[in-house]
Coordinates of C-alpha atoms in Angstrom, one line a residue:
Chain X
M1157 CA 8.3 30.5 6.8
P1158 CA 10.6 31.4 3.9
R1159 CA 10.1 29.4 0.8
K1160 CA 12.8 27.0 -0.3
S1161 CA 15.0 28.0 -3.1
L1162 CA 15.8 25.8 -6.2
G1163 CA 19.5 26.2 -5.6
I1164 CA 21.7 26.4 -8.7
M1165 CA 19.6 26.7 -11.9
T1166 CA 20.0 24.4 -14.9
E1167 CA 20.4 26.1 -18.3
S1168 CA 16.7 25.4 -19.0
M1169 CA 15.6 27.0 -15.7
F1170 CA 17.9 30.0 -16.3
Y1171 CA 16.5 30.7 -19.8
T1172 CA 12.9 30.2 -18.5
I1173 CA 13.4 32.9 -15.8
L1174 CA 15.2 35.0 -18.3
A1175 CA 12.2 34.9 -20.6
F1176 CA 10.2 36.8 -17.9
Q1177 CA 12.4 39.8 -18.3
T1178 CA 10.3 40.6 -21.3
G1179 CA 7.2 40.7 -19.1
P1180 CA 4.4 38.2 -18.2
C1181 CA 4.2 35.2 -20.5
C1182 CA 2.7 31.8 -21.0
G1183 CA 4.4 28.5 -21.6
T1184 CA 4.5 28.6 -25.4
E1185 CA 5.7 32.2 -25.5
I1186 CA 8.5 31.2 -23.1
A1187 CA 9.6 28.3 -25.4
E1188 CA 9.4 30.4 -28.5
Y1189 CA 11.3 33.3 -26.9
I1190 CA 14.1 31.0 -25.7
E1191 CA 14.4 29.2 -29.1
K1192 CA 14.6 32.6 -30.8
L1193 CA 17.1 34.1 -28.3
T1194 CA 19.4 31.1 -28.5
R1195 CA 19.0 30.8 -32.3
G1196 CA 17.5 27.3 -31.9
R1197 CA 20.3 26.0 -29.7
I1198 CA 17.9 25.5 -26.8
Q1199 CA 14.5 24.0 -27.6
L1200 CA 12.7 23.4 -24.4
G1201 CA 10.6 20.3 -24.3
P1202 CA 7.0 20.9 -23.1
G1203 CA 7.4 18.5 -20.2
T1204 CA 10.6 20.2 -19.0
L1205 CA 8.9 23.6 -19.4
Y1206 CA 5.8 22.6 -17.4
T1207 CA 7.9 21.1 -14.6
I1208 CA 10.0 24.3 -14.4
L1209 CA 6.9 26.5 -14.3
S1210 CA 5.4 24.3 -11.6
K1211 CA 8.6 24.4 -9.5
F1212 CA 8.9 28.2 -10.0
V1213 CA 5.3 28.6 -8.8
E1214 CA 6.0 26.3 -5.9
V1215 CA 9.0 28.3 -4.7
G1216 CA 7.4 31.6 -5.5
Y1217 CA 9.6 32.8 -8.4
V1218 CA 6.6 33.3 -10.6
R1219 CA 2.9 33.7 -10.1
E1220 CA -0.1 33.0 -12.2
I1221 CA -1.9 36.2 -13.3
A1222 CA -4.3 35.1 -15.9
V1223 CA -6.1 32.0 -17.2
E1224 CA -7.4 32.0 -20.7
G1225 CA -8.9 28.7 -21.6
R1226 CA -6.2 26.1 -20.9
K1227 CA -3.5 28.8 -21.2
R1228 CA -2.0 30.3 -18.1
T1229 CA 0.0 33.5 -18.0
Y1230 CA 2.7 34.0 -15.3
E1231 CA 4.7 37.0 -14.1
L1232 CA 8.0 37.2 -12.2
T1233 CA 7.9 37.9 -8.5
M1234 CA 10.4 39.8 -6.4
D1235 CA 11.8 36.4 -5.2
G1236 CA 12.1 35.3 -8.8
L1237 CA 13.9 38.5 -9.8
E1238 CA 16.3 38.1 -6.9
A1239 CA 16.9 34.5 -7.9
Y1240 CA 17.6 35.6 -11.5
R1241 CA 20.0 38.3 -10.3
N1242 CA 21.8 35.8 -8.0
E1243 CA 22.1 33.4 -10.9
I1244 CA 23.5 36.1 -13.2
M1245 CA 26.1 37.0 -10.5
R1246 CA 27.0 33.4 -10.1
L1247 CA 27.4 32.9 -13.9
Q1248 CA 29.5 36.1 -14.1
Q1249 CA 31.7 34.8 -11.4
C1250 CA 32.1 31.5 -13.2
L1251 CA 33.1 33.4 -16.4
E1252 CA 35.5 35.7 -14.6
D1253 CA 37.1 32.7 -12.9
A1254 CA 37.4 30.9 -16.3
Q1255 CA 39.0 34.0 -17.9
S1256 CA 41.5 34.4 -15.0
A1257 CA 42.4 30.7 -15.1
G1258 CA 42.8 30.8 -18.9
K1259 CA 45.1 33.9 -18.8
N1260 CA 47.3 32.5 -16.1
A1261 CA 47.7 29.3 -18.0
L1262 CA 48.6 31.1 -21.2
Q1263 CA 51.1 33.3 -19.4
K1264 CA 52.8 30.3 -17.7
G1265 CA 52.7 28.4 -21.0
D1266 CA 51.8 25.2 -19.2
V1267 CA 48.6 24.5 -21.1
P1268 CA 48.5 20.8 -21.8
D1269 CA 48.2 20.0 -25.5
A1270 CA 45.1 18.0 -25.2
G1271 CA 43.2 20.8 -23.5
K1272 CA 44.9 23.7 -25.3
D1273 CA 42.2 24.6 -27.7
R1274 CA 39.5 24.5 -25.1
N1275 CA 41.5 26.6 -22.6
M1276 CA 42.4 29.1 -25.2
A1277 CA 38.8 29.5 -26.1
V1278 CA 38.0 30.1 -22.4
A1279 CA 40.8 32.7 -22.2
A1280 CA 39.5 34.4 -25.2
V1281 CA 36.1 35.1 -23.6
P1282 CA 35.7 38.9 -23.5
A1283 CA 35.7 40.5 -20.1
L1284 CA 32.2 41.4 -18.9
Chain I
M845 CA -11.6 -14.2 -40.7
R846 CA -12.6 -10.9 -39.1
E847 CA -9.6 -8.9 -38.0
K848 CA -9.1 -8.2 -34.3
I849 CA -9.7 -4.5 -33.6
G850 CA -8.7 -4.4 -30.0
T851 CA -6.8 -6.2 -27.3
W852 CA -6.1 -6.1 -23.6
R853 CA -2.5 -6.6 -22.3
L854 CA -1.0 -6.9 -18.8
P855 CA 1.9 -4.4 -18.7
P856 CA 5.3 -6.3 -18.4
C857 CA 6.6 -3.9 -15.7
P858 CA 5.3 -1.9 -12.8
P859 CA 4.0 1.7 -13.3
Y860 CA 7.1 3.3 -11.8
D861 CA 9.4 1.6 -14.4
V862 CA 9.2 4.6 -16.7
E863 CA 11.8 3.3 -19.2
G864 CA 10.2 -0.2 -19.4
T865 CA 6.6 1.2 -19.9
E866 CA 7.7 3.7 -22.6
S867 CA 9.7 1.0 -24.4
W868 CA 6.9 -1.5 -24.2
L869 CA 4.2 0.9 -25.5
G870 CA 6.6 2.0 -28.3
D871 CA 7.0 -1.7 -29.3
M872 CA 3.3 -2.3 -29.2
A873 CA 2.8 0.7 -31.5
S874 CA 5.4 -0.7 -33.9
D875 CA 3.3 -3.9 -34.0
G876 CA 0.2 -1.7 -34.8
W877 CA -1.3 -1.7 -31.3
M878 CA -2.1 1.8 -30.1
L879 CA -2.9 2.5 -26.5
R880 CA -6.5 3.6 -26.3
R881 CA -7.5 6.9 -24.7
D882 CA -7.7 6.3 -20.9
G883 CA -6.6 2.8 -21.8
F884 CA -5.4 1.7 -18.4
F885 CA -8.1 0.0 -16.2
L886 CA -7.3 -1.9 -13.1
G887 CA -3.7 -2.3 -14.2
V888 CA -4.5 -3.7 -17.6
A889 CA -3.9 -1.8 -20.8
S890 CA -6.4 -1.6 -23.7
F891 CA -5.1 -1.3 -27.3
E892 CA -6.7 -0.7 -30.6
K893 CA -5.5 -2.0 -33.9
G894 CA -3.9 0.6 -36.3
E895 CA -1.1 0.8 -38.8
P896 CA 2.3 -0.2 -37.4
A897 CA 4.1 3.1 -36.7
A898 CA 7.1 4.5 -34.9
V899 CA 5.3 6.2 -32.0
R900 CA 7.1 7.7 -29.0
Y901 CA 5.5 7.2 -25.6
R902 CA 6.6 9.3 -22.7
L903 CA 5.6 9.1 -19.0
E904 CA 5.3 12.3 -16.9
S905 CA 5.2 11.9 -13.2
A906 CA 2.1 13.5 -11.7
P907 CA 3.1 16.7 -9.9
R908 CA 0.3 16.1 -7.4
Q909 CA -1.4 12.9 -6.2
A910 CA -3.5 11.6 -9.1
S911 CA -6.6 9.6 -8.3
T912 CA -9.7 8.6 -10.2
W913 CA -11.7 10.1 -7.4
D914 CA -10.2 13.6 -8.0
D915 CA -12.5 16.3 -9.3
N916 CA -10.7 16.0 -12.7
G917 CA -10.8 12.2 -12.7
G918 CA -7.1 12.0 -12.1
N919 CA -6.3 13.6 -15.5
P920 CA -3.3 15.9 -15.9
D921 CA -3.6 19.6 -15.6
D922 CA -5.2 21.3 -18.6
E923 CA -2.2 23.6 -19.0
A924 CA 0.1 20.6 -19.2
V925 CA -2.1 18.9 -21.8
E926 CA -2.3 22.1 -23.8
L927 CA 1.4 22.8 -23.7
N928 CA 2.3 19.3 -24.7
A929 CA -0.2 19.3 -27.5
E930 CA 1.3 22.4 -28.9
Y931 CA 4.5 20.4 -29.5
G932 CA 2.7 17.3 -30.8
W933 CA 2.4 15.3 -27.6
E934 CA -1.0 13.9 -27.1
Y935 CA -2.2 12.9 -23.7
V936 CA -3.4 9.3 -23.8
A937 CA -3.8 7.7 -20.3
R938 CA -2.7 7.6 -16.7
R939 CA -1.0 4.6 -15.2
G940 CA -0.5 4.9 -11.4
Q941 CA 1.2 8.3 -10.7
F942 CA 2.3 8.7 -14.4
Y943 CA 0.6 10.5 -17.3
I944 CA 1.3 8.9 -20.6
Y945 CA 1.7 11.1 -23.7
R946 CA 2.5 10.0 -27.2
N947 CA 3.9 11.5 -30.4
D948 CA 4.0 10.0 -33.9
C949 CA 6.1 12.7 -35.6
A950 CA 9.8 12.0 -35.4
G951 CA 10.7 15.6 -36.1
D952 CA 8.9 17.0 -33.0
R953 CA 11.0 17.9 -30.0
E954 CA 11.4 15.6 -27.0
M955 CA 9.0 16.1 -24.1
N956 CA 11.9 16.3 -21.6
T957 CA 15.0 18.1 -22.7
D958 CA 16.6 18.6 -19.4
P959 CA 17.3 15.4 -17.3
Q960 CA 18.0 17.4 -14.2
V961 CA 14.6 19.1 -14.4
Q962 CA 13.0 15.7 -14.9
A963 CA 14.8 14.5 -11.8
L964 CA 13.1 17.2 -9.9
A965 CA 9.7 15.9 -11.0
I966 CA 10.8 12.3 -10.0
K967 CA 12.0 13.7 -6.6
T968 CA 8.5 15.2 -6.0
L969 CA 6.9 11.9 -6.8
Q970 CA 9.4 9.9 -4.7
K971 CA 8.7 12.1 -1.6
R972 CA 5.0 11.5 -2.1
Q973 CA 5.5 7.8 -2.4
I974 CA 7.7 7.8 0.8
D975 CA 4.8 9.4 2.6
H976 CA 2.4 6.8 1.2
F977 CA 4.8 4.1 2.2
C978 CA 4.9 5.4 5.8
M979 CA 1.2 5.3 5.9
L980 CA 1.1 1.8 4.4
L981 CA 3.7 0.7 7.0
F982 CA 1.5 2.1 9.8
W983 CA -1.7 0.4 8.7
L984 CA -0.1 -2.9 7.6
V985 CA 2.5 -3.3 10.3
V986 CA 2.3 -0.8 13.2
Y987 CA -1.4 -0.8 13.6
P988 CA -1.8 -4.7 13.5
L989 CA 1.1 -4.9 16.0
L990 CA -0.6 -2.4 18.3
H991 CA -3.8 -4.4 17.9
F992 CA -1.9 -7.6 18.6
W993 CA -0.5 -6.1 21.7
K994 CA -4.0 -5.0 22.8
G995 CA -5.4 -8.5 22.4
A996 CA -5.5 -9.8 18.9
S997 CA -4.1 -13.3 18.6
L998 CA -2.6 -14.9 15.5
V999 CA -2.2 -18.5 16.7
L1000 CA -5.6 -18.5 18.3
T1001 CA -7.2 -17.0 15.2
A1002 CA -5.4 -19.7 13.1
A1003 CA -6.6 -22.4 15.5
E1004 CA -10.2 -21.3 15.1
A1005 CA -10.4 -20.0 11.6
G1006 CA -7.6 -21.8 9.9
L1007 CA -3.9 -21.1 9.2
A1008 CA -4.7 -19.6 5.7
V1009 CA -6.9 -16.8 7.2
V1010 CA -3.8 -15.6 9.2
I1011 CA -0.9 -16.4 6.9
L1012 CA -2.5 -14.9 3.7
P1013 CA -3.0 -11.4 5.0
V1014 CA 0.5 -11.4 6.6
L1015 CA 2.0 -12.5 3.3
I1016 CA 0.0 -9.9 1.4
A1017 CA 1.0 -7.2 3.8
L1018 CA 4.7 -8.2 3.6
W1019 CA 4.4 -8.2 -0.1
M1020 CA 2.9 -4.7 -0.2
V1021 CA 5.6 -3.4 2.1
T1022 CA 8.3 -5.0 0.0
D1023 CA 6.8 -3.6 -3.2
G1024 CA 6.7 -0.1 -1.6
I1025 CA 10.4 -0.4 -0.8
I1026 CA 11.3 -1.6 -4.3
E1027 CA 9.4 1.3 -5.8
I1028 CA 11.2 3.9 -3.7
I1029 CA 14.6 2.4 -4.5
H1030 CA 13.7 2.3 -8.2
L1031 CA 12.6 6.0 -8.2
Q1032 CA 15.8 6.8 -6.3
K1033 CA 17.9 5.2 -9.0
L1034 CA 15.9 6.9 -11.7
K1035 CA 16.4 10.3 -10.0
K1036 CA 20.2 9.7 -9.6
K1037 CA 20.5 8.8 -13.3
L1038 CA 18.7 11.9 -14.3
Q1039 CA 20.6 14.1 -11.9
S1040 CA 23.8 12.9 -13.4
G1041 CA 22.6 14.3 -16.7
S1042 CA 21.8 11.0 -18.4
P1043 CA 18.6 10.9 -20.3
L1044 CA 16.2 7.9 -19.9
D1045 CA 16.6 4.9 -22.0
H1046 CA 13.5 4.9 -24.3
Q1047 CA 14.6 1.6 -25.9
K1048 CA 15.0 -0.5 -22.8
N1049 CA 14.6 -4.2 -23.2
W1050 CA 11.4 -4.6 -21.2
K1051 CA 11.3 -8.3 -21.9
N1052 CA 14.0 -8.8 -19.2
G1053 CA 12.1 -9.5 -16.1
A1054 CA 8.7 -9.5 -17.7
T1055 CA 8.0 -13.1 -17.0
A1056 CA 8.9 -12.7 -13.3
Y1057 CA 6.7 -9.6 -13.1
Y1058 CA 3.7 -11.4 -14.7
G1059 CA 4.3 -14.3 -12.3
K1060 CA 4.5 -12.1 -9.2
K1061 CA 1.4 -10.1 -10.3
L1062 CA -0.7 -13.2 -11.0
L1063 CA 0.4 -14.8 -7.7
K1064 CA -0.5 -11.6 -5.8
V1065 CA -3.9 -11.4 -7.4
F1066 CA -4.5 -15.1 -6.6
L1067 CA -3.5 -14.7 -3.0
V1068 CA -5.7 -11.6 -2.5
V1069 CA -8.7 -13.4 -4.2
L1070 CA -8.1 -16.5 -2.2
W1071 CA -8.0 -14.5 1.1
I1072 CA -11.2 -12.7 0.2
V1073 CA -12.9 -16.0 -0.7
L1074 CA -11.7 -17.6 2.6
M1075 CA -12.9 -14.6 4.6
L1076 CA -16.3 -14.5 2.9
R1077 CA -16.7 -18.3 3.4
T1078 CA -15.7 -18.0 7.1
W1079 CA -18.0 -15.1 7.6
N1080 CA -20.9 -16.7 5.7
R1081 CA -20.6 -20.0 7.7
D1082 CA -20.5 -18.0 10.9
I1083 CA -23.6 -15.9 10.3
M1084 CA -25.5 -18.8 8.8
D1085 CA -24.5 -21.0 11.7
A1086 CA -23.5 -23.6 9.1
D1087 CA -21.0 -25.4 11.4
K1088 CA -23.3 -25.5 14.4
Q1089 CA -25.5 -28.5 15.2
K1090 CA -27.8 -29.4 18.1
H1091 CA -26.3 -31.4 20.9
S1092 CA -28.7 -34.2 20.1
S1093 CA -27.4 -34.4 16.5
Y1094 CA -23.7 -34.6 17.6
R1095 CA -22.5 -38.1 17.0
G1096 CA -18.9 -37.7 18.3
E1097 CA -17.7 -38.5 21.8
L1098 CA -17.1 -35.3 23.8
P1099 CA -13.6 -35.3 25.3
F1100 CA -14.7 -33.1 28.2
A1101 CA -17.4 -32.8 30.9
T1102 CA -20.5 -30.7 30.3
M1103 CA -23.2 -29.3 32.6
E1104 CA -25.0 -32.6 32.5
D1105 CA -21.9 -34.2 34.0
F1106 CA -21.0 -31.7 36.7
A1107 CA -24.6 -30.8 37.7
E1108 CA -25.9 -34.3 38.2
G1109 CA -29.7 -34.5 38.4
I1110 CA -32.7 -34.2 36.2
Y1111 CA -31.4 -32.3 33.2
H1112 CA -33.1 -30.5 30.3
E1113 CA -31.9 -27.8 27.9
T1114 CA -33.4 -24.4 28.6
W1115 CA -34.1 -23.4 25.0
D1116 CA -34.6 -25.6 22.0
D1117 CA -32.8 -23.1 19.9
L1118 CA -29.6 -23.6 18.0
R1119 CA -28.3 -20.2 19.2
F1120 CA -28.3 -21.3 22.8
N1121 CA -27.5 -24.9 22.6
N1122 CA -25.1 -26.0 19.9
V1123 CA -21.9 -27.7 19.2
S1124 CA -19.5 -27.2 16.3
E1125 CA -16.4 -29.2 15.5
W1126 CA -13.4 -28.5 13.2
Q1127 CA -9.9 -29.3 12.4
N1128 CA -7.1 -27.5 10.6
A1129 CA -3.4 -27.1 10.4
V1130 CA -3.1 -25.9 14.0
V1131 CA -5.5 -28.2 15.8
D1132 CA -6.3 -31.9 15.2
Q1133 CA -9.7 -31.3 16.8
G1134 CA -11.5 -28.2 17.9
I1135 CA -14.9 -28.2 19.6
E1136 CA -17.0 -25.3 20.6
W1137 CA -19.8 -26.2 23.1
V1138 CA -22.6 -23.8 24.0
E1139 CA -25.0 -25.1 26.6
H1140 CA -27.9 -23.5 28.5
A1141 CA -29.8 -25.9 30.8
E1142 CA -31.8 -26.4 34.0
V1143 CA -30.9 -29.1 36.4
K1144 CA -32.8 -30.4 39.3
R1145 CA -30.1 -31.8 41.4
S1146 CA -30.2 -34.9 43.6
D1147 CA -30.1 -32.8 46.7
G1148 CA -33.3 -31.0 45.6
S1149 CA -31.7 -27.8 44.6
A1150 CA -32.2 -26.3 41.1
L1151 CA -29.6 -25.0 38.8
D1152 CA -30.1 -22.7 35.9
G1153 CA -27.0 -21.7 33.9
G1154 CA -24.9 -21.8 30.8
L1155 CA -21.6 -23.3 29.9
Y1156 CA -19.4 -21.9 27.1
L1157 CA -16.5 -24.2 26.4
T1158 CA -13.9 -24.4 23.7
Y1159 CA -11.7 -27.4 23.3
Y1160 CA -8.5 -27.4 21.3
D1161 CA -6.4 -30.5 20.7
A1162 CA -3.3 -28.7 19.2
K1163 CA -0.8 -30.2 16.9
T1164 CA 2.0 -29.6 19.4
E1165 CA 2.4 -28.8 23.0
W1166 CA 4.1 -25.5 22.1
L1167 CA 1.0 -24.5 20.1
A1168 CA -1.2 -25.5 23.0
G1169 CA 0.9 -23.3 25.3
V1170 CA 0.5 -20.3 22.9
I1171 CA -3.2 -20.9 22.5
M1172 CA -3.6 -20.9 26.2
S1173 CA -1.7 -17.7 26.8
E1174 CA -3.5 -16.0 23.9
L1175 CA -6.9 -17.0 25.3
H1176 CA -5.9 -15.6 28.7
R1177 CA -4.5 -12.4 27.2
V1178 CA -7.6 -11.8 25.0
D1179 CA -9.9 -12.2 28.1
R1180 CA -7.7 -10.0 30.2
V1181 CA -7.7 -7.2 27.7
K1182 CA -11.5 -7.5 27.2
A1183 CA -12.2 -7.6 30.9
G1184 CA -10.1 -4.5 31.5
K1185 CA -10.7 -3.2 35.1
N1186 CA -13.1 -6.1 35.8
Y1187 CA -10.2 -8.6 35.4
E1188 CA -9.8 -10.5 38.6
I1189 CA -7.7 -13.5 39.3
L1190 CA -9.5 -16.3 41.0
D1191 CA -8.0 -19.0 43.2
C1192 CA -8.2 -22.4 41.6
P1193 CA -6.3 -25.7 42.2
D1194 CA -4.1 -27.0 39.4
Y1195 CA -5.9 -30.4 39.4
G1196 CA -2.7 -32.1 38.4
L1197 CA -2.7 -30.5 34.9
D1198 CA 0.2 -28.8 33.2
S1199 CA -1.3 -25.4 33.6
V1200 CA -4.5 -23.8 34.9
M1201 CA -5.6 -20.1 35.0
S1202 CA -8.8 -18.8 36.4
Y1203 CA -10.2 -15.3 36.5
R1204 CA -13.4 -13.3 36.0
N1205 CA -14.0 -12.5 32.4
E1206 CA -15.5 -9.4 30.8
L1207 CA -19.0 -10.6 31.8
H1208 CA -17.8 -11.0 35.3
F1209 CA -18.3 -14.8 35.1
P1210 CA -15.7 -17.2 36.4
C1211 CA -13.5 -18.5 33.6
V1212 CA -10.9 -21.2 33.5
V1213 CA -8.3 -22.1 31.0
F1214 CA -6.7 -25.6 31.4
R1215 CA -3.8 -27.2 29.5
R1216 CA -2.8 -30.7 29.6
G1217 CA -0.2 -31.7 27.0
Q1218 CA -1.6 -30.6 23.6
V1219 CA -5.1 -30.1 24.9
V1220 CA -6.4 -26.7 26.0
I1221 CA -9.9 -26.0 27.3
H1222 CA -11.3 -22.5 27.8
A1223 CA -14.6 -22.5 29.8
F1224 CA -16.8 -20.2 31.6
F1225 CA -19.9 -21.1 33.5
Y1226 CA -22.6 -18.8 34.7
Q1227 CA -25.3 -19.8 37.1
T1228 CA -28.6 -18.1 37.9
G1229 CA -31.7 -19.1 39.9
Q1230 CA -32.2 -19.4 43.6
S1231 CA -30.1 -22.4 44.3
E1232 CA -26.6 -22.4 45.7
P1233 CA -24.2 -22.0 42.8
I1234 CA -21.7 -24.8 42.2
P1235 CA -18.4 -23.4 43.3
L1236 CA -15.7 -22.9 40.7
E1237 CA -13.4 -25.5 42.2
E1238 CA -16.2 -28.1 41.7
W1239 CA -17.3 -27.5 38.1
A1240 CA -13.7 -26.7 37.0
G1241 CA -12.6 -29.9 38.7
R1242 CA -15.1 -32.0 36.8
I1243 CA -13.8 -30.6 33.5
A1244 CA -10.2 -31.0 34.6
D1245 CA -10.9 -34.6 35.5
S1246 CA -12.4 -35.3 32.1
I1247 CA -9.2 -34.4 30.3
K1248 CA -6.8 -36.3 32.6

């Protein structure tokens, strides 16, 4: 029976699965990596991280490969890698849609004042 | 005066009220009362005195069923404890299906930084609680109903053991089912709130509803204790034969005929033993008078024949005719279920009473149930020996005549 997917990932989930691109890691290493990568913008709470790891194990995105004392090390599975790639594609699509919508709005010149700054910022996102 | 170093408190909200529990524990800490390690026992919290401090308490729903009987004593996973400790969150205790952590350093990051991920944890718990609720519903509602259908009898039990023995478990069961529904609804609301991206309110005014919660909790404990005491008392009186007395000691006037009446002759009781010849009398909210009569005797009849047998008779003078009707039908239903394939309807006249039923019971003895107005009599009479047995119509007729 195929395992259920987690559907759309939250930002915390995405960065957690992204952390596994560096190789197998444990909870604290994941939290530290994400904090460093995002320059402190994202500081995962330990409760959130533990829930994400439990869910990832449950749906088969990661598996436990070593236990050292109370510390557990996990690695990404093929399912996890696929989920990560799917999420990247989804995010890319979102970004492309945002860029396209922003350019169209600028060309038409019908950007409402209230949202002008925000839409211009979206339109200014570099193409991937 | 010596300063108090510890105290016990009843939490002001149920375990699944995450925001209420977190806020209450935080307020206790700001008054200098710190929850002790494993400080929840039988629903009561134990605190030790410390310096008043701003301490954050956070509840984490257990990812798997947490029970004291688990191998790890219902404690959280080592990895979770270690991971939380790395960020300043100390595991303190478990309350129901929630692990309680605390942190006394304001600069440390929150335990849960993503409400939607926390919603996933609550969803897991909610699913588990729904499974438990279904099981609870089966054992507290479906199973008793099946049992009832198979022969259990609420009114008859109330008539014999008292209304409280029946009403209390029904009330407690309904209460538990209602509590289960409220918990599931509460978890649903919590999940929705988190899914919408709103974090939990760690400063909730837990005092709202605290009095009602205490009242309900105490009432529930009182009802459970009362029911246990009543059951033990009933059971104790039953096995100690506390309500039974010898026929010779009975000072009341029997409102029905006995073996001595319908087997006229030289009569003597077979065994001088309370187990075989006894009478007990009671009254309660369902019956004004109830009498259980057990009689084993030998009779040398006027025609020279001898009779050896036993009469088991129960008399109910119910509060209303409706109750009498229900008691009668339940008596018959219980006997019919117990007799199973041996159940056999016997012909019997109605003796001018409101209702009469006669059949062979589980022991294959002829049994009769009569009702006249509010009075119901259930009797079976077995006869042994070499003499001609007294036919059913005759002994039943004597009993019927006695209540006309």
